[in-house]
Amino acid sequence: MTSTKTTKWDNYIIELSNIIFFWFFSVLFFLVFRLIFIFTFSSEIDWENFSNNIFQILITGFRFDTMVTSYFIITPLLATLITSIFNKIRFARILRKIFQYLFILLSPLICVITINYYHEYNNQFNHFLFLGLYDDIDAVFKTIIADFSPFLNLFILSSIYYLAYKLLKYFEDTKLIYSYLIQFKGRLINSLLVIISLILFTFSIRGAVFEKRPIMRKWAYVTNDDFLNKTIINPYKSLLYAIKDFNEVNFVED
């Protein structure tokens, strides 16, 4: 009986360690993107106040990033909690890998599109993005070929896909986090670890610790530099806000 419990807990810790690594990987991905975004359009930066603003930009951006990262983690985390009880952790592992590959597939794509979109419209995604739905599709396609360097973008995307896949593959079942967490023994301590994991996840998906409400778009305007403020909200949240704005602008009351 003791051996079974140990096996269940060990499997849970292995999978929790992978989820924690996935969380760090995703947050770091957004951080690197934000820095690339900032320095790609560095000519728009107010350099006199840059040193005062950059820390606030990265901290506030981090809060949006943890929220989006949690969207990819919530299903694997819940599956890990549930399946570990029945010693069926393999199902949770498969789910986690699916969401990891989804993140690898979608995130570089949306980030590259964001940079191209900003280059053209001087903003991250907004409701004007969907005006292309009403345009001539052939004309839109020709514009993409002419203005957005598709071959360069494909090369960049392919490189990011390769590096991201290799990193996640290399650190699969990472022992660094596992070797630390597995030291916690005892029913009470194990229960506390599960509770702490859920509390930290709650903070992560809210993007807030002490505030009553989850982080919101209006909190992104934290500096006197208009360009830097535009880099705070990551592409996923920017797209979600664009969809929301588009629906509000085009809402027709019956």
XYZ file of C-alpha atoms in Angstrom:
254
model
C 0.000 0.000 0.000
C 2.811 2.378 0.893
C 4.555 1.664 -2.395
C 1.406 2.548 -4.372
C 1.037 5.861 -2.580
C 4.695 6.649 -3.157
C 4.315 5.856 -6.855
C 1.250 8.072 -7.172
C 2.991 10.968 -5.430
C 6.172 10.498 -7.411
C 4.222 10.540 -10.686
C 2.354 13.636 -9.551
C 5.596 15.449 -8.713
C 7.185 14.492 -12.034
C 4.231 15.912 -13.952
C 3.922 18.972 -11.708
C 7.625 19.657 -12.333
C 7.019 19.549 -16.079
C 4.079 21.937 -15.733
C 6.167 24.339 -13.664
C 8.899 24.228 -16.303
C 6.289 24.815 -19.018
C 5.107 27.867 -17.053
C 8.628 29.301 -16.804
C 9.325 28.528 -20.454
C 6.159 30.330 -21.600
C 6.712 33.394 -19.417
C 10.315 33.605 -20.599
C 9.129 33.315 -24.211
C 6.888 36.367 -23.757
C 9.700 38.275 -22.032
C 12.071 37.628 -24.931
C 9.367 38.608 -27.422
C 8.680 41.858 -25.545
C 12.377 42.789 -25.536
C 12.660 41.992 -29.271
C 9.515 44.018 -29.910
C 10.900 46.994 -27.978
C 14.270 47.027 -29.694
C 12.844 46.299 -33.146
C 11.071 49.657 -32.913
C 13.684 51.333 -30.715
C 13.468 54.526 -32.756
C 10.109 55.184 -31.052
C 11.518 54.947 -27.520
C 11.885 57.963 -25.280
C 15.436 57.130 -24.232
C 15.640 59.855 -21.601
C 13.059 58.055 -19.470
C 13.795 54.518 -20.667
C 15.707 53.401 -17.577
C 12.865 54.623 -15.348
C 10.179 52.959 -17.466
C 11.613 49.587 -18.477
C 11.242 47.926 -15.071
C 7.583 48.923 -14.809
C 6.982 47.761 -18.373
C 8.471 44.332 -17.723
C 6.665 43.844 -14.405
C 3.252 44.833 -15.780
C 3.851 42.824 -18.945
C 4.794 39.833 -16.800
C 1.378 39.987 -15.160
C -0.393 39.772 -18.527
C 1.982 36.976 -19.542
C 1.234 34.838 -16.488
C -2.470 35.149 -17.264
C -2.066 33.909 -20.830
C 0.385 31.201 -19.799
C -2.201 29.930 -17.332
C -4.703 29.479 -20.165
C -2.384 26.806 -21.571
C -1.662 25.256 -18.176
C -5.077 25.075 -16.502
C -6.227 21.898 -18.280
C -2.973 19.918 -17.752
C -2.808 21.066 -14.125
C -6.354 19.971 -13.320
C -5.823 16.717 -15.198
C -2.665 16.070 -13.174
C -4.508 16.649 -9.905
C -7.367 14.330 -10.853
C -5.558 11.515 -12.667
C -2.810 11.240 -10.048
C -5.451 10.141 -7.533
C -6.299 7.135 -9.723
C -2.681 6.586 -10.785
C -3.597 7.419 -14.405
C -1.090 10.237 -14.814
C -0.327 9.178 -18.399
C -3.519 10.921 -19.575
C -2.430 14.183 -17.909
C 1.010 13.864 -19.483
C -0.505 13.530 -22.949
C -2.713 16.574 -22.349
C 0.232 18.625 -21.145
C 2.254 17.743 -24.236
C -0.680 18.708 -26.478
C -0.899 22.136 -24.855
C 2.869 22.542 -25.010
C 2.851 21.894 -28.739
C -0.108 24.233 -29.149
C 1.880 26.926 -27.387
C 4.924 26.278 -29.566
C 2.792 26.334 -32.718
C 0.634 29.382 -31.974
C 2.859 31.701 -29.945
C 5.681 32.337 -32.441
C 3.069 32.758 -35.174
C 1.017 35.348 -33.316
C 4.159 37.179 -32.182
C 5.584 37.434 -35.703
C 2.207 38.618 -36.993
C 2.089 41.235 -34.220
C 5.440 42.725 -35.203
C 4.370 42.880 -38.845
C 1.034 44.381 -37.877
C 2.699 47.031 -35.722
C 5.114 47.872 -38.522
C 2.136 48.602 -40.766
C -0.386 50.143 -38.344
C 1.748 51.437 -35.466
C -0.237 49.435 -32.940
C -0.810 45.933 -31.677
C -3.997 44.181 -32.744
C -7.128 46.327 -32.651
C -10.615 46.051 -34.100
C -9.387 47.399 -37.476
C -7.676 44.033 -37.891
C -11.027 42.530 -38.891
C -11.740 45.055 -41.621
C -9.780 42.704 -43.875
C -12.694 40.297 -43.587
C -14.685 42.638 -45.786
C -11.894 43.351 -48.259
C -11.043 41.580 -51.470
C -9.179 38.442 -50.295
C -7.011 38.451 -53.430
C -5.959 42.045 -52.730
C -5.160 41.195 -49.110
C -3.008 38.256 -50.206
C -1.079 40.443 -52.684
C -0.496 43.017 -49.936
C 0.957 40.318 -47.676
C 3.324 39.170 -50.426
C 4.398 42.735 -51.226
C 4.711 44.262 -47.768
C 5.311 41.598 -45.148
C 8.376 39.644 -46.380
C 6.722 36.223 -46.151
C 9.929 34.273 -46.803
C 11.815 36.112 -44.076
C 8.899 35.574 -41.695
C 8.780 31.875 -42.580
C 12.493 31.562 -41.870
C 12.107 33.308 -38.505
C 9.100 31.149 -37.619
C 10.880 27.943 -38.593
C 13.902 28.884 -36.484
C 11.762 29.668 -33.440
C 9.766 26.455 -33.859
C 12.954 24.420 -34.006
C 14.558 26.062 -30.954
C 11.375 25.930 -28.862
C 10.781 22.267 -29.678
C 14.375 21.335 -28.872
C 14.287 23.203 -25.559
C 11.078 21.573 -24.381
C 12.255 18.172 -25.580
C 15.607 18.558 -23.814
C 14.065 19.573 -20.515
C 11.233 17.015 -20.585
C 10.956 15.346 -17.171
C 13.505 17.859 -15.894
C 15.128 16.642 -12.699
C 16.038 20.068 -11.322
C 12.526 21.006 -10.177
C 11.603 17.403 -9.425
C 14.618 16.794 -7.179
C 13.595 19.797 -5.088
C 9.865 19.040 -4.829
C 10.277 15.324 -4.112
C 12.024 16.186 -0.861
C 8.673 17.210 0.650
C 7.348 14.182 2.477
C 4.375 13.474 4.690
C 0.635 13.614 4.126
C 0.237 17.104 5.611
C 3.192 18.574 3.707
C 2.020 16.939 0.480
C -1.440 18.443 0.951
C 0.100 21.841 1.610
C 2.152 21.562 -1.588
C -0.987 20.863 -3.623
C -2.798 23.801 -1.990
C 0.162 26.150 -2.553
C 0.306 25.057 -6.206
C -3.368 25.944 -6.658
C -2.953 29.288 -4.877
C 0.033 30.224 -7.052
C -1.894 29.191 -10.154
C -4.803 31.409 -9.070
C -2.436 34.371 -8.749
C -0.997 33.491 -12.148
C -4.288 33.307 -14.064
C -5.496 36.541 -12.445
C -2.234 38.361 -13.158
C -2.690 39.893 -9.739
C -1.906 39.098 -6.124
C -3.414 41.752 -3.912
C -5.910 43.382 -6.271
C -9.549 42.328 -6.049
C -9.915 42.102 -9.832
C -7.733 40.343 -12.442
C -5.360 42.548 -14.392
C -7.159 44.707 -16.960
C -6.250 46.606 -20.109
C -6.464 50.012 -18.433
C -3.626 49.006 -16.111
C -1.261 48.769 -19.096
C -0.770 52.541 -19.306
C 1.867 52.742 -16.607
C 4.469 55.050 -18.171
C 4.636 58.368 -19.999
C 6.045 56.584 -23.074
C 3.201 55.739 -25.447
C 5.256 53.188 -27.386
C 6.419 51.260 -24.333
C 2.853 51.130 -23.070
C 1.881 49.411 -26.316
C 4.372 46.607 -25.647
C 2.912 45.609 -22.272
C -0.104 43.604 -23.436
C 1.092 40.434 -25.139
C -0.280 39.396 -28.552
C -2.836 36.913 -27.179
C -4.470 39.452 -24.894
C -4.187 42.093 -27.607
C -6.081 39.819 -30.009
C -8.740 39.023 -27.404
C -9.251 42.741 -26.727
C -9.424 43.377 -30.485
C -12.172 40.759 -30.852
C -14.050 42.253 -27.918
C -13.771 45.784 -29.361
C -14.826 44.604 -32.808
C -17.918 42.925 -31.383
C -18.817 46.045 -29.400
C -18.350 48.378 -32.378
C -20.370 46.111 -34.679
C -23.020 45.087 -32.191
C -26.454 45.516 -33.654
C -29.293 45.475 -31.169
C -32.260 43.371 -32.277
